Amino acid sequence: MSVEVNGLHFSYGRIKALDGIDIKLPRGAIGLLGPNGAGKSTLLRILLGFLIPQQGTGRVLGYNIKNQQQSIRRYVGYMPEDDCLIPGIDAVSFTSYMGELSGMPRQEAMKRAHEVLYYVGLEESRYRRLETYSSGMRQRLKLAQAIVHDPKLIFLDEPTSGLDPQGRTEILELIMDISSKKNIQVLISSHILSDIEAACAYVVILNKGKLAAEGKVSDLKEIEYSLYELRVHDEAPDFFQKLKDIDCRVEEMEDRLVKVYMPPRVSPQRIFEIAAQDGVQIRHFVKSQTSLEDLFAKVVGVD
Ligand SMILES: Nc1ncnc2c1ncn2[C@@H]1O[C@H](COP(=O)(O)OP(=O)(O)OP(=O)(O)O)[C@@H](O)[C@H]1O
Ligand SMILES: [Mg+2]
């Protein structure tokens, strides 16, 4: 088990970023998918011990996220979403410095810095100052510093962000190579389904701080969600909330038209039962089928 968390809650002041997350991740390449603001980066920062959750527990490679952060930093690499580069120095100095911060002796860090810069294709530019780097080079350098200390697991937060299609493919290929040939487990966050599909066999989908779905990509894509379109007579916020409580996804369209995505284990009869309990009148009710891919698109806003 590479990562396990139970009952994680995290708020930035009054903003709730994670609202009760339970996950157990198997070995291998894992995708962490979710739209903007879903809580992906917050989850990664908690797993690294940078943020302490208000509630809940977690382990990364068996180390406790609350009091074994030092071991986590030794064995886990991190490619942050934001620019973490230091202007005024070159890639070799930066990468070896990051290696030292993870606990490597200076000479070894320097040797490894040259190796990983070569590996990500930056050997020609390794003595250039970082502020002259293009977006694609910056992403490669961020990837290099994440693996300089030979971690067992790496967290990559939106590694394809800011890249053109070719740059995106190249960085994903590097990540797949790291995952398969270097025997490093990877956890990649993205809001783009195709990135995750290309590189990962297992996916966790977050939405609004909650777990929306989890499983093998192949299995999840097989699941047929039932889509019901209905029209309600009056405003019915409590009714919608009750549907969400039984894991339906509710999308309010205009003119009191509502789309309800139901997971397979919930019977459509429940919609009527809940409506009856709440005294909500349903005027129009149509069923259609949708695949999880469609649901991804709705939840995640795939481009
Ligand atoms: N430092 C902060 N202070 C206050 N609120 C924050 C802070 N960082 C994140 N949030 C809020 O927490 C929620 C989750 O944010 P988070 O950055 O974890 O999402 P994300 O899934 O990584 O999104 P994105 O795809 O945009 O990177 C959002 O509502 C965000 O506005
Ligand atoms: Mg983020």
CSV table of C-alpha atoms and ligand atoms in Angstrom, one decimal:
chain,number,residue,atom,x,y,z
A,1,MET,CA,0.0,0.0,0.0
A,2,SER,CA,1.7,3.2,-1.1
A,3,VAL,CA,-0.8,5.7,0.3
A,4,GLU,CA,-3.6,5.3,2.8
A,5,VAL,CA,-5.7,8.1,4.4
A,6,ASN,CA,-8.8,7.9,6.6
A,7,GLY,CA,-11.3,10.6,7.4
A,8,LEU,CA,-9.2,13.5,6.2
A,9,HIS,CA,-10.7,16.9,6.7
A,10,PHE,CA,-8.8,20.1,5.9
A,11,SER,CA,-10.0,23.7,5.8
A,12,TYR,CA,-8.1,26.9,5.0
A,13,GLY,CA,-9.9,29.1,7.5
A,14,ARG,CA,-13.5,28.9,6.5
A,15,ILE,CA,-12.8,27.3,3.1
A,16,LYS,CA,-13.3,23.6,3.3
A,17,ALA,CA,-10.8,22.0,0.9
A,18,LEU,CA,-11.1,18.3,1.9
A,19,ASP,CA,-14.3,17.0,3.3
A,20,GLY,CA,-13.8,13.5,4.7
A,21,ILE,CA,-11.5,11.6,2.3
A,22,ASP,CA,-10.8,7.9,2.6
A,23,ILE,CA,-8.4,6.3,0.1
A,24,LYS,CA,-6.1,3.3,-0.1
A,25,LEU,CA,-3.9,3.3,-3.2
A,26,PRO,CA,-2.3,0.2,-4.7
A,27,ARG,CA,1.2,0.2,-6.1
A,28,GLY,CA,1.7,1.5,-9.6
A,29,ALA,CA,0.9,4.7,-11.5
A,30,ILE,CA,-2.1,6.4,-9.9
A,31,GLY,CA,-4.1,9.3,-11.4
A,32,LEU,CA,-5.6,12.0,-9.1
A,33,LEU,CA,-8.3,13.6,-11.2
A,34,GLY,CA,-10.5,16.5,-10.4
A,35,PRO,CA,-11.6,19.9,-11.6
A,36,ASN,CA,-10.1,23.2,-10.4
A,37,GLY,CA,-10.5,23.6,-6.6
A,38,ALA,CA,-11.3,19.9,-6.1
A,39,GLY,CA,-8.6,19.6,-3.4
A,40,LYS,CA,-5.9,17.7,-5.3
A,41,SER,CA,-3.0,20.0,-4.4
A,42,THR,CA,-4.2,20.2,-0.8
A,43,LEU,CA,-4.3,16.4,-0.6
A,44,LEU,CA,-0.7,16.1,-1.9
A,45,ARG,CA,0.6,18.8,0.5
A,46,ILE,CA,-1.0,16.9,3.4
A,47,LEU,CA,0.5,13.6,2.2
A,48,LEU,CA,3.9,15.3,2.2
A,49,GLY,CA,3.4,16.7,5.7
A,50,PHE,CA,3.4,20.4,4.6
A,51,LEU,CA,-0.1,20.8,5.9
A,52,ILE,CA,-1.6,19.1,9.0
A,53,PRO,CA,-5.2,17.9,8.6
A,54,GLN,CA,-7.7,19.1,11.2
A,55,GLN,CA,-9.1,15.6,11.3
A,56,GLY,CA,-8.1,12.2,10.0
A,57,THR,CA,-4.9,10.1,9.6
A,58,GLY,CA,-2.7,9.0,6.8
A,59,ARG,CA,0.4,7.0,5.9
A,60,VAL,CA,2.7,7.3,2.9
A,61,LEU,CA,4.9,4.2,2.3
A,62,GLY,CA,4.0,3.3,5.8
A,63,TYR,CA,5.2,6.6,7.4
A,64,ASN,CA,2.8,8.6,9.4
A,65,ILE,CA,2.0,12.0,7.8
A,66,LYS,CA,1.7,13.7,11.1
A,67,ASN,CA,5.1,12.8,12.7
A,68,GLN,CA,7.3,11.1,10.1
A,69,GLN,CA,7.7,13.9,7.6
A,70,GLN,CA,11.4,13.5,7.5
A,71,SER,CA,11.2,9.9,6.2
A,72,ILE,CA,8.5,10.9,3.8
A,73,ARG,CA,10.7,13.6,2.3
A,74,ARG,CA,13.6,11.2,2.0
A,75,TYR,CA,11.6,8.6,0.1
A,76,VAL,CA,9.0,10.7,-1.7
A,77,GLY,CA,9.7,13.2,-4.5
A,78,TYR,CA,7.4,16.1,-5.2
A,79,MET,CA,6.8,18.2,-8.3
A,80,PRO,CA,4.7,21.1,-7.2
A,81,GLU,CA,2.1,22.8,-9.3
A,82,ASP,CA,3.6,26.3,-8.8
A,83,ASP,CA,7.0,27.4,-9.9
A,84,CYS,CA,9.5,26.4,-7.3
A,85,LEU,CA,12.6,27.5,-9.2
A,86,ILE,CA,15.2,29.8,-7.8
A,87,PRO,CA,16.2,32.6,-10.2
A,88,GLY,CA,19.8,33.5,-10.6
A,89,ILE,CA,21.2,30.0,-10.4
A,90,ASP,CA,21.6,27.3,-13.0
A,91,ALA,CA,19.8,23.9,-13.3
A,92,VAL,CA,22.8,21.9,-11.9
A,93,SER,CA,23.1,24.1,-8.8
A,94,PHE,CA,19.3,24.1,-8.3
A,95,THR,CA,18.9,20.3,-8.7
A,96,SER,CA,21.8,19.4,-6.5
A,97,TYR,CA,20.6,21.8,-3.9
A,98,MET,CA,17.2,20.1,-3.9
A,99,GLY,CA,18.9,16.8,-3.5
A,100,GLU,CA,20.8,18.1,-0.5
A,101,LEU,CA,17.6,19.3,1.0
A,102,SER,CA,16.2,15.8,0.8
A,103,GLY,CA,19.2,14.5,2.8
A,104,MET,CA,21.8,13.7,0.2
A,105,PRO,CA,25.5,14.4,0.7
A,106,ARG,CA,26.7,17.3,-1.5
A,107,GLN,CA,29.0,15.3,-3.9
A,108,GLU,CA,26.4,12.7,-4.5
A,109,ALA,CA,23.7,15.3,-5.0
A,110,MET,CA,25.9,17.0,-7.6
A,111,LYS,CA,26.5,13.7,-9.5
A,112,ARG,CA,22.9,12.8,-9.4
A,113,ALA,CA,21.9,16.3,-10.6
A,114,HIS,CA,23.9,15.8,-13.8
A,115,GLU,CA,22.3,12.4,-14.3
A,116,VAL,CA,18.7,13.5,-13.9
A,117,LEU,CA,19.1,16.6,-16.0
A,118,TYR,CA,20.5,14.4,-18.8
A,119,TYR,CA,17.5,12.0,-18.3
A,120,VAL,CA,14.9,14.8,-18.7
A,121,GLY,CA,16.7,16.2,-21.7
A,122,LEU,CA,18.2,19.3,-20.2
A,123,GLU,CA,21.9,18.4,-20.4
A,124,GLU,CA,22.6,21.1,-23.0
A,125,SER,CA,20.9,23.8,-20.9
A,126,ARG,CA,22.1,22.7,-17.5
A,127,TYR,CA,24.4,25.7,-16.9
A,128,ARG,CA,21.8,28.3,-18.0
A,129,ARG,CA,20.2,30.5,-15.5
A,130,LEU,CA,16.7,29.3,-14.7
A,131,GLU,CA,14.9,32.5,-15.4
A,132,THR,CA,15.8,32.0,-19.1
A,133,TYR,CA,14.0,28.6,-19.2
A,134,SER,CA,10.8,28.2,-21.3
A,135,SER,CA,7.6,26.6,-19.7
A,136,GLY,CA,8.5,23.2,-21.1
A,137,MET,CA,12.0,23.3,-19.7
A,138,ARG,CA,10.7,24.4,-16.3
A,139,GLN,CA,8.4,21.4,-16.1
A,140,ARG,CA,11.3,19.1,-17.1
A,141,LEU,CA,13.5,20.7,-14.4
A,142,LYS,CA,10.7,20.4,-11.8
A,143,LEU,CA,10.5,16.7,-12.7
A,144,ALA,CA,14.3,16.3,-12.5
A,145,GLN,CA,14.4,17.8,-9.0
A,146,ALA,CA,11.6,15.4,-7.9
A,147,ILE,CA,13.7,12.4,-8.7
A,148,VAL,CA,17.2,13.6,-7.9
A,149,HIS,CA,17.2,11.8,-4.5
A,150,ASP,CA,16.1,8.5,-6.0
A,151,PRO,CA,12.7,8.4,-4.3
A,152,LYS,CA,10.4,5.3,-4.2
A,153,LEU,CA,7.3,7.4,-4.9
A,154,ILE,CA,6.7,10.7,-6.6
A,155,PHE,CA,3.8,13.1,-6.4
A,156,LEU,CA,3.4,15.1,-9.6
A,157,ASP,CA,1.0,18.0,-9.3
A,158,GLU,CA,-0.3,18.9,-12.8
A,159,PRO,CA,2.9,18.0,-14.6
A,160,THR,CA,1.4,18.9,-18.0
A,161,SER,CA,0.2,22.3,-17.1
A,162,GLY,CA,1.2,25.1,-19.4
A,163,LEU,CA,2.5,22.7,-22.1
A,164,ASP,CA,1.6,22.5,-25.7
A,165,PRO,CA,0.4,19.1,-27.0
A,166,GLN,CA,3.9,17.9,-27.9
A,167,GLY,CA,5.3,19.1,-24.6
A,168,ARG,CA,2.5,17.3,-22.9
A,169,THR,CA,3.2,14.0,-24.6
A,170,GLU,CA,6.9,14.3,-23.9
A,171,ILE,CA,6.5,14.8,-20.2
A,172,LEU,CA,3.9,12.0,-20.0
A,173,GLU,CA,6.3,9.7,-21.7
A,174,LEU,CA,9.1,10.6,-19.3
A,175,ILE,CA,6.7,9.9,-16.4
A,176,MET,CA,5.6,6.6,-17.8
A,177,ASP,CA,9.3,5.7,-18.2
A,178,ILE,CA,10.0,6.6,-14.6
A,179,SER,CA,7.0,4.5,-13.5
A,180,SER,CA,7.8,1.5,-15.6
A,181,LYS,CA,11.6,1.3,-15.9
A,182,LYS,CA,12.8,3.1,-12.8
A,183,ASN,CA,10.5,1.3,-10.5
A,184,ILE,CA,9.3,4.5,-8.9
A,185,GLN,CA,5.6,4.7,-8.0
A,186,VAL,CA,3.9,7.8,-9.3
A,187,LEU,CA,0.8,9.8,-8.2
A,188,ILE,CA,-0.1,12.3,-10.9
A,189,SER,CA,-2.7,15.0,-10.4
A,190,SER,CA,-4.5,16.5,-13.4
A,191,HIS,CA,-7.8,17.9,-14.5
A,192,ILE,CA,-7.4,16.2,-17.9
A,193,LEU,CA,-8.7,12.7,-18.3
A,194,SER,CA,-6.6,11.9,-21.3
A,195,ASP,CA,-3.4,12.6,-19.4
A,196,ILE,CA,-4.4,10.2,-16.7
A,197,GLU,CA,-5.6,7.6,-19.1
A,198,ALA,CA,-2.3,7.7,-20.9
A,199,ALA,CA,-0.2,7.2,-17.8
A,200,CYS,CA,-2.2,5.5,-15.1
A,201,ALA,CA,-4.0,2.3,-14.6
A,202,TYR,CA,-5.8,3.4,-11.4
A,203,VAL,CA,-7.6,6.6,-10.8
A,204,VAL,CA,-9.0,8.6,-7.9
A,205,ILE,CA,-11.5,11.3,-8.7
A,206,LEU,CA,-12.0,14.2,-6.4
A,207,ASN,CA,-14.7,16.8,-6.6
A,208,LYS,CA,-15.4,19.6,-4.2
A,209,GLY,CA,-13.2,18.0,-1.5
A,210,LYS,CA,-14.9,14.7,-1.7
A,211,LEU,CA,-14.1,11.4,-3.4
A,212,ALA,CA,-16.3,11.1,-6.5
A,213,ALA,CA,-15.0,7.7,-7.7
A,214,GLU,CA,-12.0,5.4,-7.4
A,215,GLY,CA,-10.8,2.3,-9.2
A,216,LYS,CA,-9.1,0.9,-12.2
A,217,VAL,CA,-9.5,3.1,-15.2
A,218,SER,CA,-10.7,0.2,-17.3
A,219,ASP,CA,-13.3,-0.8,-14.6
A,220,LEU,CA,-14.5,2.7,-14.1
A,221,LYS,CA,-15.0,3.3,-17.8
A,222,GLU,CA,-17.3,0.2,-17.9
A,223,ILE,CA,-19.7,1.5,-15.3
A,224,GLU,CA,-22.9,2.8,-16.8
A,225,TYR,CA,-24.4,5.6,-14.8
A,226,SER,CA,-28.1,6.1,-15.3
A,227,LEU,CA,-29.0,9.6,-16.3
A,228,TYR,CA,-32.5,10.9,-15.5
A,229,GLU,CA,-33.9,14.2,-16.5
A,230,LEU,CA,-36.7,15.5,-14.5
A,231,ARG,CA,-38.5,18.8,-13.9
A,232,VAL,CA,-39.7,19.8,-10.5
A,233,HIS,CA,-42.6,22.1,-9.8
A,234,ASP,CA,-41.0,24.3,-7.2
A,235,GLU,CA,-37.6,25.1,-5.9
A,236,ALA,CA,-36.4,22.0,-4.1
A,237,PRO,CA,-33.0,22.4,-2.5
A,238,ASP,CA,-33.6,19.8,0.2
A,239,PHE,CA,-34.7,17.3,-2.3
A,240,PHE,CA,-31.5,17.8,-4.4
A,241,GLN,CA,-29.4,17.5,-1.2
A,242,LYS,CA,-31.0,14.2,-0.3
A,243,LEU,CA,-30.2,12.9,-3.8
A,244,LYS,CA,-26.6,14.0,-3.4
A,245,ASP,CA,-26.5,12.2,0.0
A,246,ILE,CA,-27.2,8.9,-1.8
A,247,ASP,CA,-24.3,9.7,-4.2
A,248,CYS,CA,-26.3,11.0,-7.1
A,249,ARG,CA,-24.8,13.8,-9.1
A,250,VAL,CA,-27.3,16.6,-9.5
A,251,GLU,CA,-27.0,19.2,-12.2
A,252,GLU,CA,-29.5,22.0,-12.2
A,253,MET,CA,-30.4,23.2,-15.7
A,254,GLU,CA,-32.6,26.2,-16.5
A,255,ASP,CA,-36.3,26.2,-16.1
A,256,ARG,CA,-36.4,23.7,-13.1
A,257,LEU,CA,-35.0,21.0,-15.3
A,258,VAL,CA,-32.6,18.8,-13.4
A,259,LYS,CA,-30.2,16.1,-14.6
A,260,VAL,CA,-29.6,13.3,-12.0
A,261,TYR,CA,-26.7,10.9,-12.6
A,262,MET,CA,-27.3,7.8,-10.5
A,263,PRO,CA,-24.7,5.2,-9.7
A,264,PRO,CA,-25.8,1.6,-10.6
A,265,ARG,CA,-26.6,0.5,-7.1
A,266,VAL,CA,-29.2,3.1,-6.5
A,267,SER,CA,-32.7,2.4,-7.8
A,268,PRO,CA,-34.6,5.1,-9.7
A,269,GLN,CA,-37.5,4.4,-7.4
A,270,ARG,CA,-35.5,6.2,-4.7
A,271,ILE,CA,-36.0,9.5,-6.6
A,272,PHE,CA,-39.7,9.2,-6.3
A,273,GLU,CA,-39.6,8.0,-2.7
A,274,ILE,CA,-37.5,11.0,-1.7
A,275,ALA,CA,-39.7,13.3,-3.7
A,276,ALA,CA,-42.8,12.0,-2.0
A,277,GLN,CA,-41.2,12.4,1.5
A,278,ASP,CA,-40.4,16.0,0.7
A,279,GLY,CA,-43.6,16.8,-1.0
A,280,VAL,CA,-41.8,17.6,-4.3
A,281,GLN,CA,-43.8,17.2,-7.5
A,282,ILE,CA,-42.0,15.7,-10.4
A,283,ARG,CA,-43.4,16.8,-13.7
A,284,HIS,CA,-41.3,15.2,-16.3
A,285,PHE,CA,-39.1,12.1,-16.1
A,286,VAL,CA,-36.8,10.7,-18.8
A,287,LYS,CA,-34.1,8.1,-18.6
A,288,SER,CA,-31.0,7.9,-20.7
A,289,GLN,CA,-27.7,6.1,-20.4
A,290,THR,CA,-24.3,7.6,-19.9
A,291,SER,CA,-20.9,6.2,-19.5
A,292,LEU,CA,-18.4,7.2,-16.8
A,293,GLU,CA,-16.5,9.0,-19.5
A,294,ASP,CA,-19.4,11.3,-19.9
A,295,LEU,CA,-19.6,11.7,-16.2
A,296,PHE,CA,-15.9,12.5,-16.1
A,297,ALA,CA,-16.6,15.2,-18.6
A,298,LYS,CA,-19.3,16.6,-16.5
A,299,VAL,CA,-17.5,16.4,-13.2
A,300,VAL,CA,-14.1,17.3,-14.4
A,301,GLY,CA,-14.8,19.5,-17.4
A,302,VAL,CA,-12.6,17.7,-19.8
A,303,ASP,CA,-11.3,19.9,-22.7
B,1,LIG,N1,-3.8,28.9,0.6
B,1,LIG,C1,-5.1,28.8,0.5
B,1,LIG,N2,-5.9,29.7,1.2
B,1,LIG,C2,-7.2,29.6,1.1
B,1,LIG,N3,-7.9,28.7,0.3
B,1,LIG,C3,-7.2,27.9,-0.4
B,1,LIG,C4,-5.7,27.9,-0.3
B,1,LIG,N4,-5.3,26.9,-1.2
B,1,LIG,C5,-6.4,26.3,-1.7
B,1,LIG,N5,-7.5,26.9,-1.2
B,1,LIG,C6,-8.9,26.5,-1.6
B,1,LIG,O1,-9.1,25.1,-1.2
B,1,LIG,C7,-9.8,24.5,-2.2
B,1,LIG,C8,-9.0,23.3,-2.8
B,1,LIG,O2,-7.9,23.9,-3.5
B,1,LIG,P1,-6.8,23.0,-4.2
B,1,LIG,O3,-5.7,23.9,-4.6
B,1,LIG,O4,-6.4,21.9,-3.3
B,1,LIG,O5,-7.5,22.4,-5.4
B,1,LIG,P2,-7.0,21.7,-6.7
B,1,LIG,O6,-7.8,20.5,-7.0
B,1,LIG,O7,-5.5,21.5,-6.6
B,1,LIG,O8,-7.3,22.8,-7.8
B,1,LIG,P3,-6.5,23.2,-9.2
B,1,LIG,O9,-6.8,22.2,-10.2
B,1,LIG,O10,-7.0,24.6,-9.5
B,1,LIG,O11,-5.0,23.2,-8.9
B,1,LIG,C9,-10.2,25.6,-3.3
B,1,LIG,O12,-11.5,26.0,-2.9
B,1,LIG,C10,-9.2,26.6,-3.0
B,1,LIG,O13,-9.7,27.9,-3.4
B,2,MG,MG,-3.9,22.2,-7.6
